[in-house]
Amino acid sequence: MGSAYEMMTEKEKSQLGLLYNANYDQELIEERLYAKGLCYDYNQLHPGKINEREALIKKLLGKTTDRFLIEQPFVCDYGYNIEIGENFYSNHNIVMLDGGKISFGDNVFVAPNCGFYTAGHPYDVEQRNEGLEIVGPISVGNNVWIGGGVTVLAGVTIGDNTIIGAGSVVTKSIPSGVIAAGNPCRVIRKITEEDKTKYSRDVVKNI
């Protein structure tokens, strides 16, 4: 009789954060093909077909809400590991490699060309060539703005009310209520009361 690890399916191993075979396991291959087929259908829809687009996203993702918009093109691995909160918006060309869970809170805005990658690979070349990988979840809080071209890596949590500057590579968790940017992404400063008056609403003053 084999060990507990050997008796698990590859999907079960992945959900526990253990090394698993992503490349050659038939169950996972079929699940990816199904998800990528739905992504293909979604990306071919006319942008004006809002109801059809929403229906496909709800079929694809693990959790959605009443109010969201994901611009095309959108690509993911499985779909069922992705959860979005109320008033979620992502701009064009978003990639979510959701071997692990990716969750977004309410009022999250994601700019174009962003990637959320839960997958990691072994440092050992033999394990890597076997097709083994490991996943870590990504969690994004409420009221978060993620700038264009941001990459978020496995195991990262981004706190509520935080802004991630364009082009950042987020390798470690970022706390709530801050502006963070860079490669690797680091906290620049806290968001303050003064930021509420940074941009004027006075039309006359701006003329």
XYZ file of N, CA and C in Angstrom:
621
model
N 0.845 -1.196 0.000
C 0.000 0.000 0.000
C 0.885 1.253 0.000
N 0.565 2.215 -0.870
C 1.379 3.401 -1.002
C 1.147 4.391 0.118
N 1.967 5.436 0.108
C 1.826 6.505 1.098
C 0.564 7.313 0.815
N 0.185 8.149 1.794
C -0.987 9.003 1.619
C -0.808 9.916 0.407
N 0.405 10.404 0.221
C 0.690 11.275 -0.926
C 0.464 10.533 -2.243
N 0.962 9.316 -2.321
C 0.845 8.529 -3.553
C -0.596 8.163 -3.860
N -1.434 8.078 -2.833
C -2.834 7.698 -3.034
C -3.715 8.881 -3.445
N -3.213 10.094 -3.311
C -3.994 11.277 -3.693
C -4.024 11.445 -5.204
N -5.097 12.076 -5.693
C -5.094 12.511 -7.079
C -4.198 13.742 -7.199
N -3.789 14.052 -8.412
C -2.948 15.229 -8.616
C -3.695 16.507 -8.230
N -4.979 16.538 -8.461
C -5.793 17.690 -8.082
C -5.828 17.857 -6.566
N -5.960 16.743 -5.840
C -5.960 16.809 -4.377
C -4.622 17.320 -3.852
N -3.532 16.865 -4.458
C -2.212 17.348 -4.048
C -2.097 18.854 -4.246
N -2.571 19.335 -5.386
C -2.462 20.768 -5.669
C -3.232 21.598 -4.662
N -4.386 21.115 -4.272
C -5.228 21.863 -3.328
C -4.621 21.921 -1.936
N -3.727 20.995 -1.628
C -3.039 20.984 -0.339
C -1.699 21.710 -0.387
N -1.363 22.273 -1.545
C -0.099 22.980 -1.669
C 1.100 22.066 -1.790
N 0.876 20.836 -2.251
C 1.956 19.865 -2.433
C 2.392 19.840 -3.894
N 3.592 19.306 -4.146
C 4.012 19.094 -5.515
C 3.016 18.171 -6.219
N 2.643 18.547 -7.443
C 1.694 17.723 -8.194
C 2.041 17.783 -9.674
N 1.504 16.839 -10.413
C 1.791 16.743 -11.833
C 0.719 17.511 -12.608
N 1.086 18.674 -13.086
C 0.136 19.513 -13.818
C 0.135 19.221 -15.307
N 1.282 18.783 -15.830
C 1.435 18.663 -17.285
C 0.872 17.383 -17.878
N 0.894 16.298 -17.096
C 0.571 14.996 -17.681
C -0.611 14.297 -17.019
N -1.285 14.967 -16.080
C -2.453 14.354 -15.433
C -3.694 14.593 -16.294
N -4.361 13.518 -16.676
C -5.463 13.623 -17.632
C -6.641 14.433 -17.097
N -6.949 14.272 -15.816
C -8.060 15.025 -15.229
C -7.818 16.532 -15.341
N -6.618 16.967 -14.985
C -6.303 18.388 -15.035
C -6.194 18.891 -16.469
N -5.685 18.080 -17.361
C -5.624 18.461 -18.776
C -7.018 18.730 -19.312
N -7.957 17.845 -19.002
C -9.328 18.003 -19.482
C -9.999 19.231 -18.880
N -9.721 19.494 -17.601
C -10.305 20.679 -16.969
C -9.752 21.960 -17.587
N -8.470 21.976 -17.903
C -7.885 23.149 -18.549
C -8.449 23.353 -19.954
N -8.600 22.276 -20.697
C -9.150 22.388 -22.040
C -10.579 22.928 -22.001
N -11.354 22.471 -21.034
C -12.729 22.971 -20.886
C -12.732 24.468 -20.597
N -11.888 24.891 -19.639
C -11.832 26.309 -19.275
C -11.329 27.160 -20.437
N -10.317 26.676 -21.138
C -9.763 27.452 -22.246
C -10.742 27.513 -23.413
N -11.575 26.495 -23.548
C -12.642 26.549 -24.546
C -13.657 27.642 -24.227
N -14.023 27.757 -22.945
C -14.945 28.827 -22.541
C -14.295 30.195 -22.717
N -12.995 30.293 -22.394
C -12.282 31.556 -22.613
C -12.281 31.915 -24.093
N -12.045 30.930 -24.937
C -12.059 31.178 -26.386
C -13.424 31.699 -26.816
N -14.484 31.042 -26.363
C -15.838 31.482 -26.720
C -16.088 32.900 -26.229
N -15.642 33.181 -25.021
C -15.840 34.509 -24.434
C -15.122 35.575 -25.246
N -13.910 35.280 -25.631
C -13.106 36.274 -26.330
C -13.549 36.500 -27.767
N -14.327 35.555 -28.322
C -14.845 35.726 -29.683
C -16.174 36.480 -29.719
N -16.812 36.651 -28.566
C -18.108 37.341 -28.535
C -17.952 38.814 -28.873
N -18.946 39.350 -29.556
C -18.968 40.796 -29.809
C -19.045 41.513 -28.462
N -18.244 42.576 -28.272
C -18.240 43.282 -26.981
C -19.619 43.768 -26.544
N -20.506 44.030 -27.505
C -21.837 44.518 -27.156
C -22.768 43.458 -26.602
N -22.391 42.190 -26.687
C -23.249 41.108 -26.186
C -23.001 40.910 -24.691
N -23.401 41.895 -23.923
C -23.106 41.923 -22.490
C -23.718 40.735 -21.755
N -24.978 40.421 -22.031
C -25.646 39.322 -21.316
C -24.965 37.982 -21.592
N -24.602 37.756 -22.851
C -23.922 36.514 -23.207
C -22.545 36.446 -22.546
N -21.866 37.576 -22.492
C -20.550 37.614 -21.857
C -20.666 37.290 -20.365
N -21.614 37.904 -19.692
C -21.805 37.639 -18.263
C -22.142 36.179 -18.011
N -22.975 35.605 -18.863
C -23.371 34.207 -18.674
C -22.165 33.276 -18.790
N -21.276 33.550 -19.742
C -20.098 32.705 -19.896
C -19.143 32.837 -18.710
N -18.960 34.059 -18.231
C -18.079 34.256 -17.073
C -18.637 33.538 -15.847
N -19.944 33.612 -15.649
C -20.561 32.929 -14.512
C -20.420 31.408 -14.631
N -20.415 30.914 -15.849
C -20.213 29.480 -16.072
C -18.769 29.086 -15.815
N -17.846 30.011 -16.070
C -16.419 29.724 -15.993
C -15.850 29.862 -14.583
N -16.198 30.957 -13.897
C -15.550 31.263 -12.618
C -16.224 30.563 -11.447
N -15.459 30.402 -10.360
C -15.982 29.727 -9.181
C -16.997 30.548 -8.417
N -16.837 31.881 -8.420
C -17.764 32.758 -7.712
C -17.801 34.107 -8.403
N -19.011 34.576 -8.695
C -19.193 35.905 -9.268
C -20.267 36.639 -8.461
N -20.540 37.875 -8.870
C -21.552 38.682 -8.197
C -22.503 39.242 -9.257
N -23.364 40.155 -8.828
C -24.336 40.730 -9.764
C -23.727 41.781 -10.678
N -22.649 42.403 -10.224
C -22.108 43.537 -10.958
C -20.607 43.346 -11.182
N -20.232 43.099 -12.424
C -18.818 42.943 -12.764
C -18.646 43.148 -14.268
N -17.421 43.420 -14.672
C -17.093 43.515 -16.097
C -15.648 43.075 -16.293
N -15.469 42.056 -17.110
C -14.145 41.572 -17.485
C -13.991 41.803 -18.979
N -13.099 42.723 -19.334
C -12.910 43.036 -20.742
C -12.205 41.880 -21.454
N -12.416 41.809 -22.745
C -11.766 40.796 -23.563
C -10.420 41.323 -24.091
N -9.414 40.468 -24.301
C -9.411 39.036 -24.004
C -9.093 38.736 -22.543
N -9.609 37.606 -22.104
C -9.379 37.103 -20.748
C -8.990 35.640 -20.863
N -7.947 35.237 -20.112
C -7.468 33.856 -20.175
C -7.236 33.337 -18.763
N -7.635 32.090 -18.512
C -7.336 31.441 -17.233
C -7.083 29.960 -17.476
N -6.651 29.256 -16.427
C -6.355 27.827 -16.546
C -7.569 26.946 -16.252
N -8.235 27.229 -15.130
C -9.338 26.366 -14.693
C -10.641 27.132 -14.476
N -10.556 28.350 -14.018
C -11.751 29.157 -13.809
C -12.388 28.954 -12.462
N -12.572 27.699 -12.063
C -13.286 27.433 -10.807
C -12.504 27.868 -9.566
N -11.216 28.153 -9.723
C -10.421 28.636 -8.591
C -10.424 30.159 -8.467
N -11.202 30.855 -9.295
C -11.237 32.320 -9.300
C -12.548 32.801 -8.693
N -12.448 33.739 -7.735
C -13.620 34.339 -7.105
C -13.509 35.859 -7.190
N -14.570 36.505 -7.648
C -14.569 37.962 -7.749
C -15.693 38.542 -6.898
N -15.422 39.722 -6.303
C -16.417 40.394 -5.479
C -17.283 41.333 -6.288
N -18.138 42.073 -5.590
C -19.061 43.017 -6.226
C -18.284 44.171 -6.857
N -18.763 44.610 -8.028
C -18.189 45.750 -8.737
C -16.728 45.492 -9.119
N -16.448 44.272 -9.558
C -15.108 43.923 -10.050
C -14.970 44.371 -11.497
N -13.820 44.977 -11.817
C -13.546 45.366 -13.194
C -12.110 45.023 -13.546
N -11.920 44.349 -14.688
C -10.574 44.147 -15.215
C -10.554 44.575 -16.665
N -9.514 45.296 -17.025
C -9.357 45.798 -18.380
C -8.786 44.691 -19.278
N -8.415 45.046 -20.495
C -8.047 44.064 -21.512
C -6.786 43.271 -21.162
N -6.788 42.020 -21.648
C -5.589 41.171 -21.660
C -5.129 40.780 -20.260
N -6.051 40.216 -19.482
C -5.749 39.711 -18.143
C -5.506 38.202 -18.220
N -4.465 37.744 -17.543
C -4.153 36.318 -17.481
C -4.181 35.877 -16.024
N -4.958 34.846 -15.725
C -5.018 34.290 -14.376
C -4.695 32.794 -14.436
N -3.514 32.448 -13.954
C -3.118 31.041 -13.893
C -3.552 30.501 -12.536
N -4.749 29.966 -12.511
C -5.428 29.646 -11.257
C -5.349 28.167 -10.888
N -4.134 27.625 -10.917
C -3.976 26.289 -10.340
C -4.307 26.321 -8.860
N -3.998 27.446 -8.198
C -4.425 27.733 -6.830
C -5.526 28.790 -6.851
N -6.079 29.064 -5.695
C -7.197 29.992 -5.604
C -6.733 31.433 -5.815
N -7.525 32.188 -6.584
C -7.334 33.622 -6.771
C -8.636 34.299 -6.367
N -8.587 35.146 -5.346
C -9.817 35.788 -4.870
C -9.653 37.303 -4.847
N -10.719 37.985 -5.238
C -10.771 39.441 -5.252
C -11.960 39.899 -4.417
N -11.749 40.962 -3.620
C -12.830 41.528 -2.835
C -13.728 42.415 -3.678
N -14.478 43.288 -3.011
C -15.383 44.209 -3.694
C -14.618 45.436 -4.192
N -15.119 46.018 -5.273
C -14.584 47.283 -5.803
C -13.100 47.187 -6.142
N -12.747 46.130 -6.843
C -11.370 45.955 -7.310
C -11.298 46.360 -8.778
N -10.333 47.223 -9.098
C -10.109 47.665 -10.470
C -8.738 47.171 -10.915
N -8.700 46.461 -12.038
C -7.450 45.914 -12.565
C -7.222 46.497 -13.955
N -6.090 47.139 -14.153
C -5.750 47.774 -15.427
C -5.307 46.724 -16.457
N -5.048 47.141 -17.708
C -4.701 46.172 -18.756
C -3.378 45.446 -18.509
N -3.270 44.294 -19.160
C -2.011 43.536 -19.257
C -1.466 43.086 -17.905
N -2.360 42.688 -17.015
C -1.938 42.195 -15.702
C -1.972 40.668 -15.661
N -1.117 40.092 -14.818
C -1.079 38.650 -14.657
C -1.101 38.249 -13.201
N -1.866 37.213 -12.905
C -1.972 36.662 -11.551
C -1.591 35.184 -11.660
N -0.419 34.838 -11.107
C 0.165 33.523 -11.350
C 0.324 32.759 -10.035
N -0.516 31.762 -9.823
C -0.423 30.972 -8.591
C 0.599 29.845 -8.701
N 1.088 29.565 -9.886
C 1.956 28.407 -10.091
C 3.424 28.728 -9.825
N 4.110 27.763 -9.265
C 5.561 27.812 -9.118
C 6.139 26.467 -9.522
N 7.426 26.431 -9.796
C 8.054 25.203 -10.263
C 9.252 24.855 -9.400
N 9.568 23.566 -9.289
C 10.698 23.150 -8.450
C 12.022 23.716 -8.959
N 12.937 23.979 -8.036
C 14.282 24.387 -8.413
C 15.055 23.202 -8.998
N 14.716 22.002 -8.556
C 15.390 20.799 -9.030
C 14.959 20.489 -10.458
N 15.919 20.380 -11.362
C 15.610 20.233 -12.773
C 14.879 18.922 -13.082
N 15.198 17.844 -12.388
C 14.547 16.565 -12.655
C 13.065 16.625 -12.287
N 12.763 17.218 -11.124
C 11.358 17.367 -10.743
C 10.621 18.265 -11.728
N 11.278 19.337 -12.146
C 10.642 20.272 -13.075
C 10.352 19.604 -14.413
N 11.290 18.804 -14.887
C 11.103 18.127 -16.167
C 10.059 17.017 -16.108
N 9.757 16.546 -14.897
C 8.671 15.565 -14.729
C 7.300 16.201 -14.922
N 7.252 17.531 -14.938
C 5.976 18.228 -15.043
C 5.397 18.605 -13.698
N 6.206 18.509 -12.644
C 5.719 18.839 -11.306
C 5.696 20.353 -11.092
N 4.729 20.809 -10.351
C 4.666 22.207 -9.936
C 3.972 22.293 -8.584
N 3.940 23.503 -8.042
C 3.292 23.750 -6.753
C 2.564 25.076 -6.861
N 1.457 25.212 -6.153
C 0.685 26.447 -6.264
C 0.516 27.113 -4.898
N 0.371 28.432 -4.926
C 0.081 29.212 -3.733
C -1.029 30.185 -4.047
N -1.966 30.409 -3.134
C -3.125 31.269 -3.411
C -2.735 32.742 -3.535
N -3.572 33.488 -4.216
C -3.460 34.947 -4.312
C -4.760 35.533 -3.785
N -4.642 36.520 -2.887
C -5.830 37.156 -2.304
C -5.703 38.666 -2.432
N -6.709 39.296 -3.024
C -6.754 40.745 -3.184
C -7.963 41.256 -2.409
N -7.748 42.254 -1.553
C -8.811 42.741 -0.677
C -9.823 43.628 -1.371
N -10.557 44.403 -0.579
C -11.572 45.317 -1.096
C -10.951 46.658 -1.493
N -11.552 47.307 -2.472
C -11.188 48.682 -2.854
C -9.732 48.801 -3.301
N -9.277 47.813 -4.050
C -7.888 47.794 -4.515
C -7.830 48.217 -5.983
N -6.834 49.037 -6.303
C -6.571 49.446 -7.681
C -5.209 48.898 -8.075
N -5.180 48.103 -9.147
C -3.945 47.501 -9.641
C -3.634 48.102 -10.999
N -2.489 48.768 -11.106
C -2.119 49.475 -12.323
C -1.742 48.560 -13.467
N -1.542 49.167 -14.644
C -1.261 48.408 -15.849
C 0.043 47.634 -15.785
N 0.027 46.436 -16.375
C 1.230 45.639 -16.493
C 1.763 45.073 -15.200
N 0.909 44.917 -14.197
C 1.340 44.368 -12.898
C 1.335 42.844 -12.945
N 2.342 42.245 -12.323
C 2.416 40.795 -12.153
C 2.325 40.470 -10.671
N 1.375 39.605 -10.310
C 1.199 39.177 -8.921
C 1.527 37.691 -8.843
N 2.452 37.337 -7.961
C 2.945 35.964 -7.891
C 2.280 35.154 -6.768
N 2.533 33.870 -6.784
C 1.910 32.921 -5.863
C 2.161 33.286 -4.408
N 1.125 33.102 -3.587
C 1.245 33.302 -2.146
C 1.075 34.721 -1.678
N 0.763 35.638 -2.590
C 0.668 37.057 -2.250
C -0.731 37.426 -1.770
N -0.790 38.256 -0.723
C -2.021 38.895 -0.284
C -1.851 40.407 -0.414
N -2.845 41.070 -1.002
C -2.857 42.528 -1.115
C -4.013 43.033 -0.260
N -3.703 43.913 0.696
C -4.701 44.369 1.653
C -5.713 45.341 1.076
N -6.744 45.637 1.871
C -7.811 46.550 1.467
C -7.276 47.957 1.184
N -7.950 48.649 0.270
C -7.720 50.089 0.027
C -6.307 50.412 -0.457
N -5.661 49.460 -1.084
C -4.272 49.637 -1.519
C -4.194 49.860 -3.020
N -3.164 50.580 -3.451
C -2.891 50.827 -4.864
C -1.550 50.190 -5.210
N -1.530 49.411 -6.296
C -0.294 48.826 -6.813
C 0.062 49.558 -8.104
N 1.219 50.220 -8.114
C 1.631 51.019 -9.261
C 1.901 50.200 -10.502
N 1.715 50.826 -11.658
C 1.907 50.164 -12.951
C 3.294 49.558 -13.079
N 3.339 48.380 -13.688
C 4.607 47.713 -13.955
C 5.213 46.973 -12.789
N 4.530 46.938 -11.669
C 5.087 46.288 -10.478
C 5.089 44.767 -10.605
N 6.061 44.149 -9.936
C 6.091 42.696 -9.791
C 5.936 42.414 -8.298
N 4.775 41.888 -7.932
C 4.430 41.720 -6.518
C 4.834 40.315 -6.089
N 5.944 40.229 -5.379
C 6.492 38.937 -4.967
C 6.164 38.602 -3.521
N 5.815 39.640 -2.717
C 5.475 39.437 -1.308
C 4.212 40.225 -0.974
N 3.563 39.852 0.113
C 2.289 40.474 0.487
C 2.459 41.962 0.782
N 1.394 42.718 0.455
C 1.364 44.168 0.628
C 0.231 44.506 1.600
N 0.478 45.364 2.605
C -0.556 45.654 3.607
C -1.677 46.546 3.065
N -2.646 46.818 3.910
C -3.792 47.661 3.562
C -3.415 49.142 3.581
N -4.138 49.916 2.765
C -4.066 51.365 2.849
C -2.775 52.005 2.425
N -2.086 51.408 1.442
C -0.802 51.965 1.017
C -0.733 52.062 -0.503
N 0.234 52.853 -0.970
C 0.638 52.847 -2.367
C 1.947 52.071 -2.441
N 1.998 51.078 -3.311
C 3.188 50.241 -3.441
C 3.526 50.092 -4.912
N 4.816 50.010 -5.221
C 5.228 49.897 -6.618
C 6.647 49.365 -6.686
N 7.043 48.960 -7.897
C 8.413 48.566 -8.139
C 8.587 47.094 -8.419
N 9.819 46.723 -8.726
C 10.196 45.337 -8.973
C 11.471 45.028 -8.174
N 11.306 44.318 -7.043
C 10.043 43.821 -6.478
C 9.211 44.951 -5.882
N 7.907 44.735 -5.812
C 6.983 45.751 -5.315
C 7.220 46.019 -3.826
N 7.314 47.302 -3.474
C 7.525 47.709 -2.083
C 6.574 48.844 -1.734
N 6.266 48.983 -0.457
C 5.419 50.079 0.012
C 6.169 51.399 -0.175
N 5.489 52.377 -0.795
C 6.061 53.709 -0.974
C 5.595 54.639 0.143
N 4.281 54.611 0.400
C 3.749 55.438 1.480
C 2.325 55.004 1.796
N 1.814 55.507 2.915
C 0.421 55.280 3.265
C -0.482 56.221 2.473
N -1.708 55.798 2.250
C -2.725 56.679 1.678
C -3.308 57.499 2.818
N -3.358 58.828 2.662
C -3.751 59.737 3.744
C -5.019 60.501 3.407
N -5.498 61.276 4.377
C -6.671 62.132 4.166
C -6.393 63.172 3.083
N -5.153 63.603 2.963
C -4.798 64.597 1.953
C -5.030 64.092 0.536
N -4.992 62.784 0.355
C -5.209 62.224 -0.975
C -6.638 62.457 -1.476
N -7.568 62.739 -0.565
C -8.952 63.004 -0.972
C -9.074 64.295 -1.766
N -8.125 65.214 -1.589
C -8.175 66.492 -2.296
C -7.085 66.609 -3.363
N -6.467 65.486 -3.712
C -5.384 65.509 -4.702
C -5.881 65.974 -6.058
N -7.083 65.532 -6.442
C -7.644 65.893 -7.736
C -8.880 66.758 -7.530
N -8.902 67.903 -8.196
C -10.003 68.853 -8.030
C -11.251 68.410 -8.777
N -12.417 68.721 -8.201
C -13.689 68.515 -8.881
C -14.250 69.852 -9.384
N -13.478 70.891 -9.229
C -13.908 72.234 -9.614
C -13.589 72.452 -11.090
N -14.630 72.425 -11.934
C -14.447 72.551 -13.374
C -13.875 73.911 -13.714
N -14.395 74.987 -13.079
C -13.971 76.340 -13.378
C -12.477 76.506 -13.086
N -12.011 75.932 -11.975
C -10.616 76.066 -11.566
C -9.685 75.420 -12.583
N -10.168 74.398 -13.261
C -9.298 73.667 -14.176
C -9.300 74.216 -15.595
N -10.081 75.249 -15.851
C -10.134 75.864 -17.187
C -9.067 76.937 -17.331
